[in-house]
Structure formats: structure tokens, C-alpha cells
mmCIF file of C-alpha atoms in Angstrom:
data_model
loop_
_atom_site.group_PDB
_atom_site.id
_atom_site.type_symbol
_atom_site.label_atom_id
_atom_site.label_comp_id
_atom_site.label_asym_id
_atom_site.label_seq_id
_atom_site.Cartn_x
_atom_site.Cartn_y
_atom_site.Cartn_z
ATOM 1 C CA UNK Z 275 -4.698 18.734 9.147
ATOM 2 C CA UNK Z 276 -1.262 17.680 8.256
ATOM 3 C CA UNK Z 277 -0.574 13.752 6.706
ATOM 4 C CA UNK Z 278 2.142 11.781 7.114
ATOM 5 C CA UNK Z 279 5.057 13.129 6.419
ATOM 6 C CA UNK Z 280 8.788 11.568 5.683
ATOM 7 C CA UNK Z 281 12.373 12.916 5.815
ATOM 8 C CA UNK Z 282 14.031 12.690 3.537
ATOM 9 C CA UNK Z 283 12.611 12.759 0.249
ATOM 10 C CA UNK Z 284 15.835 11.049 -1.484
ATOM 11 C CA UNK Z 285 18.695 9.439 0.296
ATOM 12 C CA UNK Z 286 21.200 8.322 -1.668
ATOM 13 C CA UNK Z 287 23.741 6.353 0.075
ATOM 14 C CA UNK Z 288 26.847 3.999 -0.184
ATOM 15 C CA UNK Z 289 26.816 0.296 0.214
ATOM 16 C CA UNK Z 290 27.973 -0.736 3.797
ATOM 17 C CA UNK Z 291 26.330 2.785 5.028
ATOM 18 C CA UNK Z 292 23.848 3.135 7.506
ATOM 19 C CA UNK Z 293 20.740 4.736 7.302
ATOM 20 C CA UNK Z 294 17.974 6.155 8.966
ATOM 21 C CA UNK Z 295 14.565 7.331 7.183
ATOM 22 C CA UNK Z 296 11.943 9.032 9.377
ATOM 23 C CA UNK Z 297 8.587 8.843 10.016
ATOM 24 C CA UNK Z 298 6.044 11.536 11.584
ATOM 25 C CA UNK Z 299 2.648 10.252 11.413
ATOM 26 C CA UNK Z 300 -0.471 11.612 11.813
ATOM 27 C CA UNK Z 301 -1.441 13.286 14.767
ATOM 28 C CA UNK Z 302 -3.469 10.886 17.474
ATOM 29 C CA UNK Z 303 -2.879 7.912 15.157
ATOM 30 C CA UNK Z 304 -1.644 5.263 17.088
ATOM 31 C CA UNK Z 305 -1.122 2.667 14.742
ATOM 32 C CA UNK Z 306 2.182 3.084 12.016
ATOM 33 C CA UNK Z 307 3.532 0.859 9.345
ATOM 34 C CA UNK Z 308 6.132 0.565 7.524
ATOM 35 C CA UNK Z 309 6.167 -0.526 3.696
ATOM 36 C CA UNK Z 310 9.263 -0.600 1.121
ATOM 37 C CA UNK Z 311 8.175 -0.184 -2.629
ATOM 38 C CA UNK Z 312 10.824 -2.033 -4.852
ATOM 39 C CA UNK Z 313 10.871 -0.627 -9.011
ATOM 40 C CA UNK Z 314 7.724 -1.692 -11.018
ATOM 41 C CA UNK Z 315 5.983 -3.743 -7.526
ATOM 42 C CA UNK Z 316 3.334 -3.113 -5.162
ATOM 43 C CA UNK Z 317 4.658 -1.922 -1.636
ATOM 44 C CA UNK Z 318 5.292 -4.744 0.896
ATOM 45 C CA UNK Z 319 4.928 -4.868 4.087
ATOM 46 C CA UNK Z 320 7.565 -4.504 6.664
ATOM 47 C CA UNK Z 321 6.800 -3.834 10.425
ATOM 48 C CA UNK Z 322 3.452 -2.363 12.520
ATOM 49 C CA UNK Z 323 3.493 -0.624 15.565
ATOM 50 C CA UNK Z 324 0.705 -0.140 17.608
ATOM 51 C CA UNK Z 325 1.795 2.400 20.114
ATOM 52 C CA UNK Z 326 5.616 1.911 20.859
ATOM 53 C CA UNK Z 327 6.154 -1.482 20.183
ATOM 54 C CA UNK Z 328 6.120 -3.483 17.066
ATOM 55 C CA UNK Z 329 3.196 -5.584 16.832
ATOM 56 C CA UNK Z 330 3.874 -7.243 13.562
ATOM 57 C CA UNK Z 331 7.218 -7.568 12.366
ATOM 58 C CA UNK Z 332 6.845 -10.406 10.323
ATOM 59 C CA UNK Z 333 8.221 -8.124 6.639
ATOM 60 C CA UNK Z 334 11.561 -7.219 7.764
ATOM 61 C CA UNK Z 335 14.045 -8.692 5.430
ATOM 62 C CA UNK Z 336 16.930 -9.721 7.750
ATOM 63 C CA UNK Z 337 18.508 -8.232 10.729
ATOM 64 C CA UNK Z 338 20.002 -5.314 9.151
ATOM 65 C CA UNK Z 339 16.400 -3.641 9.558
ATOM 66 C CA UNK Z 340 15.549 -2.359 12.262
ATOM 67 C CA UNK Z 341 13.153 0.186 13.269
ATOM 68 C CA UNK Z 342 11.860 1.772 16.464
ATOM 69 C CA UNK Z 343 9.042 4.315 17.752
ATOM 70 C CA UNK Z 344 10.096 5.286 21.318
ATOM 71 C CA UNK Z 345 7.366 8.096 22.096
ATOM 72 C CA UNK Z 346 4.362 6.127 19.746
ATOM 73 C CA UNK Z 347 4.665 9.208 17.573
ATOM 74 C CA UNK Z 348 7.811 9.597 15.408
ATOM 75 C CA UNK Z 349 9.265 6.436 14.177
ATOM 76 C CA UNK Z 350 12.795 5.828 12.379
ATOM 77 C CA UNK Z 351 13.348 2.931 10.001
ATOM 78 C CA UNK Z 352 17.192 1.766 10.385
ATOM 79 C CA UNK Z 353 19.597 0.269 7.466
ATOM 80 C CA UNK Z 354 22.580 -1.203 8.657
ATOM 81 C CA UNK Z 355 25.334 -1.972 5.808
ATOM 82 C CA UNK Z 356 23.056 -1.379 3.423
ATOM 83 C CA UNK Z 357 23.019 -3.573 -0.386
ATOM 84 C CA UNK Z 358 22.606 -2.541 -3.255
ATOM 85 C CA UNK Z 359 19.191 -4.414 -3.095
ATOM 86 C CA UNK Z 360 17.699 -2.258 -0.664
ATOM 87 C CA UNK Z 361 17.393 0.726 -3.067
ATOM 88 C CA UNK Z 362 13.673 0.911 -3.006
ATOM 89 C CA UNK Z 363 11.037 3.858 -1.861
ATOM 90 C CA UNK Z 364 10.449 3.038 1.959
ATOM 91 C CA UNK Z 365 6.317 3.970 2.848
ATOM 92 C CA UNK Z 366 4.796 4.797 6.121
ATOM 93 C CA UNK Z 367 1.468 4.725 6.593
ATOM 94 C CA UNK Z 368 -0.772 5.602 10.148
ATOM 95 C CA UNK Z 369 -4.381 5.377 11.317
ATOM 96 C CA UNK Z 370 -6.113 4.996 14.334
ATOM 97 C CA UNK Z 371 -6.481 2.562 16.876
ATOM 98 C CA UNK Z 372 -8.416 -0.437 15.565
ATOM 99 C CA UNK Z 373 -9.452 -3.494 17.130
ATOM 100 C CA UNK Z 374 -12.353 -4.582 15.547
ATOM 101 C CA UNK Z 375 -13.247 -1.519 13.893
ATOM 102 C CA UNK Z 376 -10.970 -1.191 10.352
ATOM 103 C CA UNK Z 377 -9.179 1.854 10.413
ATOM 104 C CA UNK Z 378 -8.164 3.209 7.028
ATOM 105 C CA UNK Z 379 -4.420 3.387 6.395
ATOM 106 C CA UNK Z 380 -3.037 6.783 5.488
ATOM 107 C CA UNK Z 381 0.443 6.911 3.302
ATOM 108 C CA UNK Z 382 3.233 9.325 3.329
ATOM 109 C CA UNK Z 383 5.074 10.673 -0.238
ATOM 110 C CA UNK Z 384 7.972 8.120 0.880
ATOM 111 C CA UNK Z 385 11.793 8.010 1.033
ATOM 112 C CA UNK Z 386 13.319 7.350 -2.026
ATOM 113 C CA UNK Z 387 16.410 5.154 -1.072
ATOM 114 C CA UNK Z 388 19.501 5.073 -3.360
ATOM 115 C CA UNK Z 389 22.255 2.519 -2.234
ATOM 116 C CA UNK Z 390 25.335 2.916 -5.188
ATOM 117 C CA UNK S 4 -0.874 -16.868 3.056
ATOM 118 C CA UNK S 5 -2.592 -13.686 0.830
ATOM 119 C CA UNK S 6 -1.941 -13.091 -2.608
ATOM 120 C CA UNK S 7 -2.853 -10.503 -4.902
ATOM 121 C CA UNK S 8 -2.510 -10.887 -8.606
ATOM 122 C CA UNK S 9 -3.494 -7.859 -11.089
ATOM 123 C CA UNK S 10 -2.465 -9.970 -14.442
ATOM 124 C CA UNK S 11 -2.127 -6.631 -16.331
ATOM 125 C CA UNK S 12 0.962 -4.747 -16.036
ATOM 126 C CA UNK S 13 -0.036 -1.533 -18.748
ATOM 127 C CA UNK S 14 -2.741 -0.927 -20.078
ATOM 128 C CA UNK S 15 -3.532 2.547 -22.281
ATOM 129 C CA UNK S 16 -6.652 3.442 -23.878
ATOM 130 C CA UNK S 17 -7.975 6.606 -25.550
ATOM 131 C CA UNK S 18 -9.667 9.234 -23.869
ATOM 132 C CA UNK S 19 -12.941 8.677 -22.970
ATOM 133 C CA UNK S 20 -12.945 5.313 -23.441
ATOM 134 C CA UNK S 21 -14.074 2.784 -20.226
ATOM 135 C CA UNK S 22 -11.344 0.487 -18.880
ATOM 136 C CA UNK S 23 -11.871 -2.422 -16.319
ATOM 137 C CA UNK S 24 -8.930 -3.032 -14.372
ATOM 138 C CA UNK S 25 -8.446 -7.097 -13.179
ATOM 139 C CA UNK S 26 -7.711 -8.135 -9.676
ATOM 140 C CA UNK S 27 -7.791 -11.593 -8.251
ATOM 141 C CA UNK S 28 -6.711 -12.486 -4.867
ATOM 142 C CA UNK S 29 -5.945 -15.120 -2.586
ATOM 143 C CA UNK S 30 -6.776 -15.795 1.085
ATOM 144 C CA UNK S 31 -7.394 -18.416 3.767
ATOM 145 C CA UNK S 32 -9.495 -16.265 5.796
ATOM 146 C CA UNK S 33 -13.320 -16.179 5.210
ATOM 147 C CA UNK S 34 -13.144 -12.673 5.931
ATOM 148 C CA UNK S 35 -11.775 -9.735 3.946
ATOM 149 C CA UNK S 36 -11.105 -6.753 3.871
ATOM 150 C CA UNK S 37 -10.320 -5.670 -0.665
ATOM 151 C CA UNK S 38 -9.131 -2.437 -1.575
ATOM 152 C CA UNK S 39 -7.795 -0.514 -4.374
ATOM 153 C CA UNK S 40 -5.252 2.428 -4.642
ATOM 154 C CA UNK S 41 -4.514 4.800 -6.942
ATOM 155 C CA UNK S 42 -0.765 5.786 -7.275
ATOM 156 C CA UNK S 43 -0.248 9.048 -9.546
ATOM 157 C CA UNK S 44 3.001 10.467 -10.605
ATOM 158 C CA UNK S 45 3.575 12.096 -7.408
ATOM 159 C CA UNK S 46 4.027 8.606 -5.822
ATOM 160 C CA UNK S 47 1.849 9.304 -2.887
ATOM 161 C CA UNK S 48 -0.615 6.115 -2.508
ATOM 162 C CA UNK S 49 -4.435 7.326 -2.538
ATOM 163 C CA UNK S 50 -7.235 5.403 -0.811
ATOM 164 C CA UNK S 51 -9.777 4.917 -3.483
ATOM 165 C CA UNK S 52 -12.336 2.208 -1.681
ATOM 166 C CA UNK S 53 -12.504 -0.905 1.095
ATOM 167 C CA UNK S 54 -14.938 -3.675 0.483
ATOM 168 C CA UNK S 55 -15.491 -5.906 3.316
ATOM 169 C CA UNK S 56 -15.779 -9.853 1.965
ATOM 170 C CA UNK S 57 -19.085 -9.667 3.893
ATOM 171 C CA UNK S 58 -20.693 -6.975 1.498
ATOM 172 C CA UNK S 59 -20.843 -8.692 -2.452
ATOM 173 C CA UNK S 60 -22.701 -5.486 -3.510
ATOM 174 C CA UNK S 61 -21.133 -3.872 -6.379
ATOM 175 C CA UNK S 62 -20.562 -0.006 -5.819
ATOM 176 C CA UNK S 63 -20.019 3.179 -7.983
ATOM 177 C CA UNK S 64 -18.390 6.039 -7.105
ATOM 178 C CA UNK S 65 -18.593 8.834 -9.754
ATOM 179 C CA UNK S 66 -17.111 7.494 -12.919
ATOM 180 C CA UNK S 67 -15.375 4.147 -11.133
ATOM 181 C CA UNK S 68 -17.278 1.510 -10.018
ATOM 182 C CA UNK S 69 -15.915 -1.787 -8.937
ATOM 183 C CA UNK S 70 -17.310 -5.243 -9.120
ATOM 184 C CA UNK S 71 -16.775 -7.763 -6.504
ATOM 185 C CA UNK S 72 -17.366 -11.372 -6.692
ATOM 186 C CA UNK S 73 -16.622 -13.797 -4.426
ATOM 187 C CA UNK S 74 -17.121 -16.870 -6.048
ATOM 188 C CA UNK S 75 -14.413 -16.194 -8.703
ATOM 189 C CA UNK S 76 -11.912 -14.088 -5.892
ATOM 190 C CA UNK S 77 -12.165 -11.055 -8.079
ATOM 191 C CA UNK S 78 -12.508 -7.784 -7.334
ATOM 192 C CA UNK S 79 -12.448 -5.474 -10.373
ATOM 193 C CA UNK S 80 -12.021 -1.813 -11.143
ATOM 194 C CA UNK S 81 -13.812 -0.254 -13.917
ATOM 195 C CA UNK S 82 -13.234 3.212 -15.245
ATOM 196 C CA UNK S 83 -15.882 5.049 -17.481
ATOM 197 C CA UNK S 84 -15.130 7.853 -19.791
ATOM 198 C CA UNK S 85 -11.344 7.785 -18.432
ATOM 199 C CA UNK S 86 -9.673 10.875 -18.439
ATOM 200 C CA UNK S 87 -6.141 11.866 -18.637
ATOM 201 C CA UNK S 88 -6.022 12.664 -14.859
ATOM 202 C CA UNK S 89 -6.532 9.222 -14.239
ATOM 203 C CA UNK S 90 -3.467 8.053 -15.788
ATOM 204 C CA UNK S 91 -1.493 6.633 -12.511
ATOM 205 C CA UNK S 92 -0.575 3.026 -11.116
ATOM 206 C CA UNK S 93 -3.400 1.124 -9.595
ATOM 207 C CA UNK S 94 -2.897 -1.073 -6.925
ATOM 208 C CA UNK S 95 -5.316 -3.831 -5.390
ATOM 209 C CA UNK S 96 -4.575 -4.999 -2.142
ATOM 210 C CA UNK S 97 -6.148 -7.464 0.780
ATOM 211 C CA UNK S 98 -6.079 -7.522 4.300
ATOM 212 C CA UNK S 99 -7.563 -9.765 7.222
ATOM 213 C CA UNK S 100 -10.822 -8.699 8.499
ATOM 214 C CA UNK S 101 -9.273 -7.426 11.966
ATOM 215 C CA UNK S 102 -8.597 -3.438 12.866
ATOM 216 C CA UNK S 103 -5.196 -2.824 11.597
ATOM 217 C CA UNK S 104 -4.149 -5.337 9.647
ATOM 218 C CA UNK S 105 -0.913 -4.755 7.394
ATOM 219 C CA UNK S 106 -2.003 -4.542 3.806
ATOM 220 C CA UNK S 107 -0.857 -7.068 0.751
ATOM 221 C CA UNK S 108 -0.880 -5.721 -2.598
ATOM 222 C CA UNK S 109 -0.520 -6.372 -5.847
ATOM 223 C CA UNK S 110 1.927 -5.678 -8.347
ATOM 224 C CA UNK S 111 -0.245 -3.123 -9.915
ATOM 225 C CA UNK S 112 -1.379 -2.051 -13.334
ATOM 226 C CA UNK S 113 -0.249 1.081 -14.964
ATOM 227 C CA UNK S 114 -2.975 3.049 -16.771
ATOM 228 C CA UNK S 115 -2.207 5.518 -19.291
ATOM 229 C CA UNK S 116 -4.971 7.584 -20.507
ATOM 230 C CA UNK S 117 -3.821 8.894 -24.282
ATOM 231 C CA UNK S 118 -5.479 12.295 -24.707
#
């Protein structure tokens, strides 16, 4: 079946712009993340959402991130007045419901993010 | 708080050769869940194993094996006769031993395989 998928690939943007990066995981997994890989680092952690609301969003940066998942399906990472700073590939990852079973996280290609 | 360190930032060897990829890690809990990734070219992040803290049995998969042990927080990647297709960036990462637990990785380790 189909993975996770992100749109776009690239975004390149101004600074001040918003932005929205999209993600579609995969079908019947409940649980979706959200990850931003910075230049030469390991991905970190930004918000989980188990369903449609965020259970963990303990990674977001400040309050110019923002993201939301209205159906538990689709969910849309949002930049306001973006920095040069946030240029960075933005992951999504989705797996099942767990509890106290692990369920094994599955990752997208990304959105590379550009801010000039 | 978790932390993952993987103290090598390149490393190349020549064809064929084995390479053993570090990882140490830091954690609070007394229950784990370690995992490495392999991150090729293409950039998309592949699920190579979990070990749960519980289980110190080392394990080998094909040509990788990995060696956990607990008593020095290590949990290390070995490669035998690499090969050029496993030239990538290898991540370690750690989680808490509950379902769905946000991942914390390491900085990574760049392999390059020279043919």
C-alpha cells in the first residue's frame, strides 16, 4: 500500500511568509508526528497526534508553529513569519494506535523548507 | 531527559571491509525502547531494528548485527563486508517504553563505502 506521503517536496519561501507543508499518512494509522531535520542533525521532534488532537506538543519551537489534523487523517504543519532559521526538511511519520503495544513509526520523503 | 550521542560524524572504509558504528544514549527511564535508521541519499528515513531495554540479546540480521549493552548505555551497529549500497546516514535513536512514543535521535554518522 501507499506510505506517507508529503506536499511539497521543496518550498522555498521568503522570510515573514507563511507556510503550510502537508501531511497524508498512512491509511488506518492513527497516530502522526511531526519531525524537522536541521543540515548535518538527526530529526527532532515536534508535535504527536493521536487521532485529531495533539497529544504531545512538547518540540514546537515557539508560537509561530502550529499544526492541526482536523479529520485524524491529513495533517498540515503551519509557519507563521517564517526565519531564516527554520529552513530545515520538516518529517512526518504515522503508525498505528499504540498503547502498550510499540507501534513502529513510518517516515515520509519530507518537505524540504527554504526560507531566503 | 534522553540523549543520544553517535561520537562519529564520517566514517569511510573500503569495500568489503566491516565497520561498527557507536551509539551511546541517555535515559531516566528503566525501560527502552533503541533503534537505528538508515538514511540513504534519497532522504527517506528506513527502519532498520527496535531493541526493547528488556531484551540484552545481541541480534544479526544478514550482514548487520548490532550489539546492545546495558551496562555501558551502548547500543552498536556493526556492518560486515560493507557494500557500496550501504553508504547512507545512520541514525540511532531512543524512545520510552510506552506505544507511541516520539523518537530522540542522534546526530548520526555518515558512512561512505569507497568501492
Amino acid at each position: 500500500g501507499a506510505g506517507v506521503s508529503q506536499t511539497p517536496s521543496n518550498k522555498v519561501t521568503e522570510k515573514g511568509k507563511y507556510v503550510e507543508l502537508r501531511c497524508d499518512p498512512i491509511s488506518g494509522h492513527t497516530a502522526l508526528y511531526w519531525y524537522r531535520q536541521s543540515l548535518g542533525q538527526g530529526p527532532e521532534f515536534l508535535i504527536y497526534f493521536q487521532g485529531t488532537g495533539a497529544a504531545d506538543d512538547s518540540g514546537l519551537p515557539n508560537d509561530r508553529f502550529f499544526a492541526v489534523r482536523p479529520e485524524g487523517s491529513v495533517s498540515t504543519l503551519k509557519i507563521q513569519r517564517t526565519e531564516r532559521g527554520d529552513s530545515a526538511v520538516y518529517l512526518c511519520a504515522s503508525s498505528l494506535r499504540g498503547g502498550q503495544v510499540y507501534n513502529e513509526q513510518f517516515f515520509g520523503p519530507g518537505t524540504r523548507l527554504t526560507v531566503l | 531527559a534522553q540523549k543520544v550521542t553517535q561520537a562519529q560524524t564520517e566514517i569511510s572504509v573500503v569495500e568489503k571491509e566491516d565497520v561498527t558504528l557507536d551509539c551511546v544514549y541517555e535515559t531516566r527511564d528503566t525501560t527502552y525502547y533503541l533503534f537505528w535508521y538508515k538514511q540513504p541519499p534519497s532522504g527517506e528515513l528506513v527502519f532498520l531494528i527496535r531493541r526493547n531495554s528488556f531484551d540484552e540479546q545481541n541480534e544479526i540480521s544478514g550482514r548487520y548485527s548490532w550489539n546492545f549493552q546495558k551496562s555501558t548505555s551502548s547500543f552498536n551497529f556493526t556492518i560486515t563486508a560493507s557494500q557500496v549500497v550501504d553508504s547512507a546516514v545512520y541514525f540511532c535513536a531512543l524512545s520510552r517504553n510506552f506505544g507511541n512514543e516520539k523518537l530522540t535521535f542522534g546526530t548520526g554518522t555518515r558512512l561512505t563505502i569507497i568501492p
